Amino acid sequence: MITAGRLMERLAVDGLLSAEEEAGPLLADVRSPDPGRGLSDRLLRRGLVTEYQAEALLGETDDRLVLGDYVLLRRLCRGSTCEVFNARRRTTGQLVALKVLSAVPPPSSLRIRRFEREVEVTFRVRHPNVIAACDAGEADGLPYLATEYVDGSDLAQHVAVNGPLSVSRAVDFVVQAARGLSHAHDLGVIHRDIKPSNLLIGDAANGKFAVKVADFGLAGVAPGKSTSTESDVLVPGTTMGTADYMPPEQIADVSQADRRSDVYGLGARSGFCSPVARCMGGRSMRCCEPIRTGRCRAFTSCGTMSRTNWIEPFSKQSGSGHKTGCRRWTK
């Protein structure tokens, strides 16, 4: 059980509150058999700390409150190798999404190189429909990347809450995402993991949602366009991506993915957010077989669209072929 005095001390050390000016008066009013929790509850009710911070203060988790110049407000998501927080930068007050490599287990040299590639790519791709990089560095031995914070949800959450999109809204979302991807492709960057959770939907302003492509953690870069090569960040023959939105050629080897793979992922995403069934029904690689054979409900619902136009990578070409990529979708 943490004491109120110890909690106040941690608040002061982390610079979240002045123990004397803020927590002290609150402590005087605490009447509880557990003063530490009583103080934490009062701070939470008054909006002086977030739920994430309150739990960390009580020692109920091993979570940190501060990383370098950033005060962590809440955890947005946690993966096997990294975490993303909503954070506030002390020096500017700016709210950001802060992606941090996890300390446990310690990141491998390969994972660190991938993260460095992600930082490089995110700073390079500047577009209204791509999440903007704000800052990057290392604090307490942990590499981090700060990007703009989108006050809204990702596409998966948006559909879960609001249901399938109307055709006009689905088209609008696709076109916005395609614009961002087209710009990335022009810079020699392939996303390689287009899926609903990597498309962020900003809250509507004047009835217009803003779609931003996020998370370049699996991005590929054309030769000569990066300080690192594919061999620096990939193990040959590696399968990386999300099965529901991954083209068959990427399953065998992620290095085979090119801009057409992003187009495929965008098309699969379109099926996700419309009443039409998703192309695949599971998250394992075996669920790709219905796509290869054409026994997929999405294709029977698409009428005039040829299965070959979706599946075979080289059949997507016409005229300038794959070089046009997502640009066709934006016209």
Short mmCIF file of N, CA and C in Angstrom, two decimals, residues 5-147:
data_model
loop_
_atom_site.label_atom_id
_atom_site.label_comp_id
_atom_site.label_asym_id
_atom_site.label_seq_id
_atom_site.Cartn_x
_atom_site.Cartn_y
_atom_site.Cartn_z
N GLY A 5 2.05 10.32 1.46
CA GLY A 5 3.31 11.07 1.37
C GLY A 5 4.18 10.58 0.23
N ARG A 6 4.25 9.25 0.03
CA ARG A 6 5.06 8.70 -1.05
C ARG A 6 4.45 9.07 -2.40
N LEU A 7 3.13 9.07 -2.48
CA LEU A 7 2.47 9.46 -3.72
C LEU A 7 2.77 10.92 -4.05
N MET A 8 2.72 11.78 -3.04
CA MET A 8 3.02 13.19 -3.25
C MET A 8 4.47 13.38 -3.71
N GLU A 9 5.36 12.57 -3.13
CA GLU A 9 6.76 12.65 -3.50
C GLU A 9 6.97 12.29 -4.96
N ARG A 10 6.28 11.25 -5.41
CA ARG A 10 6.43 10.85 -6.81
C ARG A 10 5.85 11.91 -7.74
N LEU A 11 4.73 12.50 -7.34
CA LEU A 11 4.16 13.58 -8.14
C LEU A 11 5.17 14.71 -8.33
N ALA A 12 5.86 15.05 -7.26
CA ALA A 12 6.82 16.15 -7.31
C ALA A 12 8.03 15.78 -8.15
N VAL A 13 8.53 14.55 -7.96
CA VAL A 13 9.72 14.10 -8.69
C VAL A 13 9.44 14.09 -10.19
N ASP A 14 8.27 13.59 -10.58
CA ASP A 14 7.94 13.52 -12.00
C ASP A 14 7.45 14.85 -12.56
N GLY A 15 7.28 15.83 -11.67
CA GLY A 15 6.88 17.16 -12.13
C GLY A 15 5.44 17.24 -12.57
N LEU A 16 4.61 16.29 -12.14
CA LEU A 16 3.20 16.32 -12.54
C LEU A 16 2.43 17.37 -11.77
N LEU A 17 2.78 17.50 -10.47
CA LEU A 17 2.14 18.49 -9.62
C LEU A 17 3.16 19.02 -8.63
N SER A 18 2.92 20.20 -8.13
CA SER A 18 3.70 20.70 -6.99
C SER A 18 3.09 20.10 -5.74
N ALA A 19 3.83 19.29 -5.03
CA ALA A 19 3.29 18.59 -3.86
C ALA A 19 2.73 19.58 -2.84
N GLU A 20 3.42 20.71 -2.67
CA GLU A 20 2.96 21.67 -1.67
C GLU A 20 1.73 22.44 -2.14
N GLU A 21 1.74 22.87 -3.40
CA GLU A 21 0.69 23.76 -3.89
C GLU A 21 -0.57 23.01 -4.28
N GLU A 22 -0.43 21.78 -4.81
CA GLU A 22 -1.59 21.07 -5.33
C GLU A 22 -2.04 19.93 -4.43
N ALA A 23 -1.15 18.98 -4.20
CA ALA A 23 -1.55 17.78 -3.48
C ALA A 23 -1.72 18.03 -1.99
N GLY A 24 -0.93 18.97 -1.43
CA GLY A 24 -1.00 19.23 0.00
C GLY A 24 -2.39 19.57 0.49
N PRO A 25 -3.04 20.60 -0.07
CA PRO A 25 -4.40 20.94 0.36
C PRO A 25 -5.38 19.77 0.18
N LEU A 26 -5.21 18.99 -0.87
CA LEU A 26 -6.09 17.85 -1.08
C LEU A 26 -5.89 16.81 0.01
N LEU A 27 -4.63 16.61 0.40
CA LEU A 27 -4.32 15.61 1.40
C LEU A 27 -4.97 15.95 2.73
N ALA A 28 -5.07 17.25 3.02
CA ALA A 28 -5.65 17.66 4.30
C ALA A 28 -7.11 17.22 4.42
N ASP A 29 -7.78 17.04 3.26
CA ASP A 29 -9.20 16.67 3.27
C ASP A 29 -9.42 15.17 3.18
N VAL A 30 -8.35 14.40 3.01
CA VAL A 30 -8.50 12.96 2.81
C VAL A 30 -8.86 12.29 4.13
N ARG A 31 -9.94 11.56 4.14
CA ARG A 31 -10.34 10.76 5.29
C ARG A 31 -10.59 9.35 4.78
N SER A 32 -9.58 8.51 4.86
CA SER A 32 -9.68 7.19 4.28
C SER A 32 -8.71 6.25 4.98
N PRO A 33 -9.10 4.96 5.15
CA PRO A 33 -8.14 4.01 5.71
C PRO A 33 -6.95 3.78 4.79
N ASP A 34 -7.07 4.20 3.55
CA ASP A 34 -5.98 4.09 2.57
C ASP A 34 -5.74 5.49 2.00
N PRO A 35 -4.99 6.34 2.71
CA PRO A 35 -4.81 7.74 2.29
C PRO A 35 -4.22 7.89 0.89
N GLY A 36 -3.33 6.95 0.49
CA GLY A 36 -2.75 7.04 -0.85
C GLY A 36 -3.81 6.94 -1.91
N ARG A 37 -4.69 5.94 -1.78
CA ARG A 37 -5.78 5.81 -2.75
C ARG A 37 -6.76 6.97 -2.64
N GLY A 38 -7.01 7.42 -1.42
CA GLY A 38 -7.93 8.55 -1.26
C GLY A 38 -7.41 9.78 -1.97
N LEU A 39 -6.11 10.06 -1.85
CA LEU A 39 -5.52 11.21 -2.53
C LEU A 39 -5.57 11.02 -4.04
N SER A 40 -5.25 9.80 -4.50
CA SER A 40 -5.29 9.52 -5.94
C SER A 40 -6.69 9.74 -6.50
N ASP A 41 -7.71 9.28 -5.76
CA ASP A 41 -9.10 9.45 -6.21
C ASP A 41 -9.47 10.93 -6.30
N ARG A 42 -9.01 11.71 -5.33
CA ARG A 42 -9.33 13.15 -5.35
C ARG A 42 -8.64 13.83 -6.54
N LEU A 43 -7.40 13.49 -6.78
CA LEU A 43 -6.68 14.05 -7.92
C LEU A 43 -7.39 13.70 -9.23
N LEU A 44 -7.87 12.46 -9.31
CA LEU A 44 -8.55 12.01 -10.52
C LEU A 44 -9.87 12.76 -10.70
N ARG A 45 -10.64 12.90 -9.64
CA ARG A 45 -11.94 13.58 -9.75
C ARG A 45 -11.77 15.04 -10.15
N ARG A 46 -10.68 15.64 -9.73
CA ARG A 46 -10.46 17.06 -10.05
C ARG A 46 -9.75 17.25 -11.39
N GLY A 47 -9.47 16.15 -12.08
CA GLY A 47 -8.85 16.25 -13.39
C GLY A 47 -7.38 16.60 -13.35
N LEU A 48 -6.75 16.41 -12.19
CA LEU A 48 -5.33 16.74 -12.06
C LEU A 48 -4.43 15.60 -12.52
N VAL A 49 -4.96 14.39 -12.57
CA VAL A 49 -4.27 13.25 -13.14
C VAL A 49 -5.27 12.46 -13.97
N THR A 50 -4.78 11.63 -14.88
CA THR A 50 -5.63 10.77 -15.69
C THR A 50 -5.77 9.40 -15.01
N GLU A 51 -6.68 8.58 -15.51
CA GLU A 51 -6.85 7.24 -14.96
C GLU A 51 -5.56 6.44 -15.08
N TYR A 52 -4.90 6.57 -16.21
CA TYR A 52 -3.62 5.88 -16.41
C TYR A 52 -2.61 6.31 -15.35
N GLN A 53 -2.52 7.62 -15.11
CA GLN A 53 -1.56 8.13 -14.13
C GLN A 53 -1.92 7.70 -12.72
N ALA A 54 -3.22 7.71 -12.41
CA ALA A 54 -3.66 7.31 -11.07
C ALA A 54 -3.26 5.87 -10.77
N GLU A 55 -3.47 4.97 -11.71
CA GLU A 55 -3.10 3.57 -11.52
C GLU A 55 -1.59 3.42 -11.35
N ALA A 56 -0.83 4.15 -12.14
CA ALA A 56 0.62 4.08 -12.04
C ALA A 56 1.10 4.63 -10.71
N LEU A 57 0.49 5.69 -10.23
CA LEU A 57 0.89 6.29 -8.95
C LEU A 57 0.68 5.33 -7.79
N LEU A 58 -0.39 4.56 -7.84
CA LEU A 58 -0.69 3.63 -6.76
C LEU A 58 0.15 2.37 -6.82
N GLY A 59 0.99 2.27 -7.84
CA GLY A 59 1.85 1.10 -7.95
C GLY A 59 1.13 -0.14 -8.41
N GLU A 60 -0.08 0.04 -8.97
CA GLU A 60 -0.85 -1.11 -9.44
C GLU A 60 -0.31 -1.61 -10.78
N THR A 61 0.50 -0.80 -11.43
CA THR A 61 1.16 -1.21 -12.66
C THR A 61 2.62 -0.76 -12.59
N ASP A 62 3.41 -1.24 -13.51
CA ASP A 62 4.80 -0.81 -13.59
C ASP A 62 4.97 0.33 -14.58
N ASP A 63 3.88 0.97 -14.92
CA ASP A 63 3.91 1.99 -15.97
C ASP A 63 4.61 3.26 -15.51
N ARG A 64 5.34 3.84 -16.44
CA ARG A 64 6.01 5.12 -16.18
C ARG A 64 5.03 6.25 -16.39
N LEU A 65 5.33 7.39 -15.78
CA LEU A 65 4.50 8.58 -15.92
C LEU A 65 5.10 9.59 -16.89
N VAL A 66 6.41 9.54 -17.04
CA VAL A 66 7.13 10.53 -17.85
C VAL A 66 8.17 9.81 -18.68
N LEU A 67 8.37 10.29 -19.90
CA LEU A 67 9.47 9.82 -20.73
C LEU A 67 10.12 11.03 -21.38
N GLY A 68 11.31 11.36 -20.91
CA GLY A 68 11.99 12.53 -21.46
C GLY A 68 11.17 13.79 -21.25
N ASP A 69 10.87 14.48 -22.34
CA ASP A 69 10.12 15.74 -22.29
C ASP A 69 8.62 15.51 -22.33
N TYR A 70 8.18 14.26 -22.24
CA TYR A 70 6.77 13.94 -22.44
C TYR A 70 6.13 13.39 -21.17
N VAL A 71 4.96 13.94 -20.84
CA VAL A 71 4.13 13.41 -19.75
C VAL A 71 3.12 12.46 -20.38
N LEU A 72 3.11 11.22 -19.93
CA LEU A 72 2.23 10.21 -20.50
C LEU A 72 0.84 10.33 -19.87
N LEU A 73 -0.18 10.49 -20.71
CA LEU A 73 -1.55 10.70 -20.24
C LEU A 73 -2.38 9.42 -20.24
N ARG A 74 -2.26 8.65 -21.30
CA ARG A 74 -2.96 7.36 -21.36
C ARG A 74 -2.34 6.49 -22.43
N ARG A 75 -2.50 5.20 -22.26
CA ARG A 75 -1.98 4.26 -23.26
C ARG A 75 -3.03 4.09 -24.34
N LEU A 76 -2.63 4.29 -25.58
CA LEU A 76 -3.53 4.12 -26.71
C LEU A 76 -3.55 2.68 -27.17
N CYS A 77 -2.40 2.03 -27.20
CA CYS A 77 -2.33 0.62 -27.59
C CYS A 77 -1.00 0.04 -27.15
N ARG A 78 -0.96 -1.28 -27.06
CA ARG A 78 0.27 -1.97 -26.67
C ARG A 78 0.43 -3.18 -27.57
N GLY A 79 1.59 -3.30 -28.21
CA GLY A 79 1.91 -4.44 -29.04
C GLY A 79 2.99 -5.28 -28.40
N SER A 80 3.48 -6.25 -29.15
CA SER A 80 4.51 -7.14 -28.60
C SER A 80 5.86 -6.45 -28.47
N THR A 81 6.10 -5.41 -29.27
CA THR A 81 7.41 -4.76 -29.24
C THR A 81 7.37 -3.27 -28.93
N CYS A 82 6.18 -2.68 -28.90
CA CYS A 82 6.11 -1.24 -28.65
C CYS A 82 4.78 -0.86 -28.03
N GLU A 83 4.72 0.35 -27.52
CA GLU A 83 3.51 0.92 -26.95
C GLU A 83 3.30 2.30 -27.54
N VAL A 84 2.03 2.73 -27.60
CA VAL A 84 1.71 4.07 -28.08
C VAL A 84 0.90 4.78 -27.00
N PHE A 85 1.33 5.99 -26.65
CA PHE A 85 0.67 6.77 -25.61
C PHE A 85 0.15 8.08 -26.16
N ASN A 86 -0.93 8.56 -25.57
CA ASN A 86 -1.29 9.96 -25.72
C ASN A 86 -0.43 10.70 -24.70
N ALA A 87 0.35 11.66 -25.16
CA ALA A 87 1.29 12.33 -24.27
C ALA A 87 1.28 13.84 -24.53
N ARG A 88 1.76 14.57 -23.54
CA ARG A 88 1.86 16.03 -23.66
C ARG A 88 3.32 16.42 -23.52
N ARG A 89 3.80 17.20 -24.46
CA ARG A 89 5.18 17.67 -24.41
C ARG A 89 5.28 18.84 -23.43
N ARG A 90 6.19 18.71 -22.47
CA ARG A 90 6.29 19.72 -21.42
C ARG A 90 6.61 21.10 -21.98
N THR A 91 7.58 21.16 -22.88
CA THR A 91 8.10 22.47 -23.32
C THR A 91 7.12 23.24 -24.18
N THR A 92 6.23 22.56 -24.87
CA THR A 92 5.31 23.24 -25.78
C THR A 92 3.84 23.05 -25.42
N GLY A 93 3.53 22.03 -24.61
CA GLY A 93 2.14 21.72 -24.30
C GLY A 93 1.43 20.95 -25.40
N GLN A 94 2.15 20.60 -26.47
CA GLN A 94 1.54 19.91 -27.60
C GLN A 94 1.14 18.48 -27.23
N LEU A 95 -0.07 18.09 -27.63
CA LEU A 95 -0.51 16.71 -27.47
C LEU A 95 -0.02 15.89 -28.65
N VAL A 96 0.55 14.73 -28.38
CA VAL A 96 1.09 13.88 -29.44
C VAL A 96 0.71 12.43 -29.18
N ALA A 97 0.90 11.61 -30.21
CA ALA A 97 0.89 10.16 -30.06
C ALA A 97 2.35 9.73 -29.97
N LEU A 98 2.74 9.14 -28.86
CA LEU A 98 4.14 8.81 -28.61
C LEU A 98 4.33 7.30 -28.70
N LYS A 99 5.06 6.87 -29.72
CA LYS A 99 5.36 5.45 -29.91
C LYS A 99 6.72 5.15 -29.31
N VAL A 100 6.77 4.14 -28.43
CA VAL A 100 7.99 3.83 -27.68
C VAL A 100 8.28 2.34 -27.80
N LEU A 101 9.52 1.99 -28.07
CA LEU A 101 9.90 0.58 -28.05
C LEU A 101 9.83 0.07 -26.62
N SER A 102 9.25 -1.12 -26.44
CA SER A 102 9.09 -1.69 -25.11
C SER A 102 10.46 -2.05 -24.52
N ALA A 103 10.59 -1.86 -23.22
CA ALA A 103 11.84 -2.21 -22.54
C ALA A 103 11.90 -3.70 -22.22
N VAL A 104 10.72 -4.35 -22.13
CA VAL A 104 10.66 -5.78 -21.82
C VAL A 104 9.82 -6.46 -22.89
N PRO A 105 10.40 -7.41 -23.64
CA PRO A 105 11.82 -7.76 -23.60
C PRO A 105 12.67 -6.67 -24.26
N PRO A 106 13.97 -6.62 -23.93
CA PRO A 106 14.83 -5.59 -24.55
C PRO A 106 14.79 -5.70 -26.07
N PRO A 107 14.65 -4.58 -26.78
CA PRO A 107 14.57 -4.64 -28.24
C PRO A 107 15.86 -5.17 -28.86
N SER A 108 15.70 -6.02 -29.86
CA SER A 108 16.85 -6.55 -30.58
C SER A 108 17.42 -5.48 -31.50
N SER A 109 18.64 -5.72 -31.97
CA SER A 109 19.25 -4.76 -32.90
C SER A 109 18.42 -4.65 -34.18
N LEU A 110 17.80 -5.77 -34.62
CA LEU A 110 16.95 -5.74 -35.81
C LEU A 110 15.73 -4.88 -35.56
N ARG A 111 15.12 -5.01 -34.38
CA ARG A 111 13.93 -4.21 -34.07
C ARG A 111 14.28 -2.73 -34.00
N ILE A 112 15.43 -2.42 -33.45
CA ILE A 112 15.86 -1.02 -33.37
C ILE A 112 16.07 -0.45 -34.77
N ARG A 113 16.67 -1.24 -35.67
CA ARG A 113 16.87 -0.76 -37.05
C ARG A 113 15.54 -0.55 -37.74
N ARG A 114 14.57 -1.42 -37.50
CA ARG A 114 13.24 -1.23 -38.08
C ARG A 114 12.61 0.05 -37.56
N PHE A 115 12.78 0.30 -36.28
CA PHE A 115 12.20 1.51 -35.70
C PHE A 115 12.86 2.75 -36.29
N GLU A 116 14.16 2.69 -36.48
CA GLU A 116 14.87 3.81 -37.11
C GLU A 116 14.37 4.04 -38.53
N ARG A 117 14.09 2.95 -39.26
CA ARG A 117 13.52 3.08 -40.61
C ARG A 117 12.15 3.75 -40.52
N GLU A 118 11.33 3.33 -39.55
CA GLU A 118 10.01 3.93 -39.39
C GLU A 118 10.10 5.43 -39.13
N VAL A 119 11.02 5.82 -38.26
CA VAL A 119 11.21 7.24 -37.96
C VAL A 119 11.60 8.00 -39.22
N GLU A 120 12.54 7.46 -39.96
CA GLU A 120 13.01 8.11 -41.19
C GLU A 120 11.87 8.29 -42.19
N VAL A 121 11.09 7.23 -42.39
CA VAL A 121 10.01 7.27 -43.37
C VAL A 121 8.91 8.24 -42.92
N THR A 122 8.56 8.21 -41.65
CA THR A 122 7.47 9.06 -41.16
C THR A 122 7.82 10.54 -41.30
N PHE A 123 9.08 10.90 -41.08
CA PHE A 123 9.49 12.28 -41.26
C PHE A 123 9.52 12.66 -42.74
N ARG A 124 9.80 11.70 -43.61
CA ARG A 124 9.91 12.00 -45.04
C ARG A 124 8.56 12.25 -45.68
N VAL A 125 7.56 11.44 -45.32
CA VAL A 125 6.27 11.50 -46.00
C VAL A 125 5.40 12.58 -45.35
N ARG A 126 5.38 13.75 -45.93
CA ARG A 126 4.59 14.86 -45.42
C ARG A 126 3.40 15.09 -46.35
N HIS A 127 2.20 14.86 -45.83
CA HIS A 127 1.00 15.00 -46.65
C HIS A 127 -0.20 15.14 -45.72
N PRO A 128 -1.23 15.91 -46.12
CA PRO A 128 -2.41 16.07 -45.25
C PRO A 128 -3.09 14.76 -44.89
N ASN A 129 -2.91 13.72 -45.72
CA ASN A 129 -3.56 12.43 -45.45
C ASN A 129 -2.58 11.39 -44.92
N VAL A 130 -1.47 11.86 -44.37
CA VAL A 130 -0.50 10.98 -43.70
C VAL A 130 -0.19 11.59 -42.34
N ILE A 131 -0.14 10.76 -41.34
CA ILE A 131 0.13 11.24 -39.99
C ILE A 131 1.49 11.95 -39.97
N ALA A 132 1.57 13.10 -39.32
CA ALA A 132 2.78 13.93 -39.36
C ALA A 132 3.71 13.62 -38.18
N ALA A 133 4.99 13.49 -38.46
CA ALA A 133 6.00 13.30 -37.42
C ALA A 133 6.31 14.65 -36.77
N CYS A 134 6.49 14.63 -35.44
CA CYS A 134 6.79 15.85 -34.70
C CYS A 134 8.18 15.83 -34.07
N ASP A 135 8.59 14.66 -33.60
CA ASP A 135 9.84 14.59 -32.84
C ASP A 135 10.25 13.13 -32.74
N ALA A 136 11.52 12.88 -32.55
CA ALA A 136 12.03 11.52 -32.33
C ALA A 136 13.31 11.62 -31.54
N GLY A 137 13.62 10.57 -30.82
CA GLY A 137 14.83 10.57 -30.03
C GLY A 137 14.90 9.35 -29.14
N GLU A 138 15.63 9.48 -28.05
CA GLU A 138 15.77 8.39 -27.09
C GLU A 138 15.74 8.97 -25.69
N ALA A 139 15.01 8.31 -24.79
CA ALA A 139 14.94 8.74 -23.39
C ALA A 139 14.95 7.50 -22.52
N ASP A 140 15.74 7.53 -21.49
CA ASP A 140 15.88 6.38 -20.58
C ASP A 140 16.25 5.11 -21.35
N GLY A 141 17.02 5.28 -22.43
CA GLY A 141 17.45 4.14 -23.21
C GLY A 141 16.42 3.59 -24.17
N LEU A 142 15.26 4.27 -24.29
CA LEU A 142 14.18 3.79 -25.15
C LEU A 142 13.98 4.73 -26.34
N PRO A 143 14.08 4.22 -27.57
CA PRO A 143 13.79 5.05 -28.75
C PRO A 143 12.30 5.40 -28.80
N TYR A 144 11.99 6.60 -29.25
CA TYR A 144 10.59 7.00 -29.35
C TYR A 144 10.37 7.82 -30.62
N LEU A 145 9.10 7.86 -31.04
CA LEU A 145 8.67 8.67 -32.18
C LEU A 145 7.39 9.37 -31.78
N ALA A 146 7.38 10.69 -31.85
CA ALA A 146 6.18 11.48 -31.55
C ALA A 146 5.54 11.94 -32.85
N THR A 147 4.26 11.67 -33.00
CA THR A 147 3.51 12.11 -34.18
C THR A 147 2.29 12.91 -33.73
#
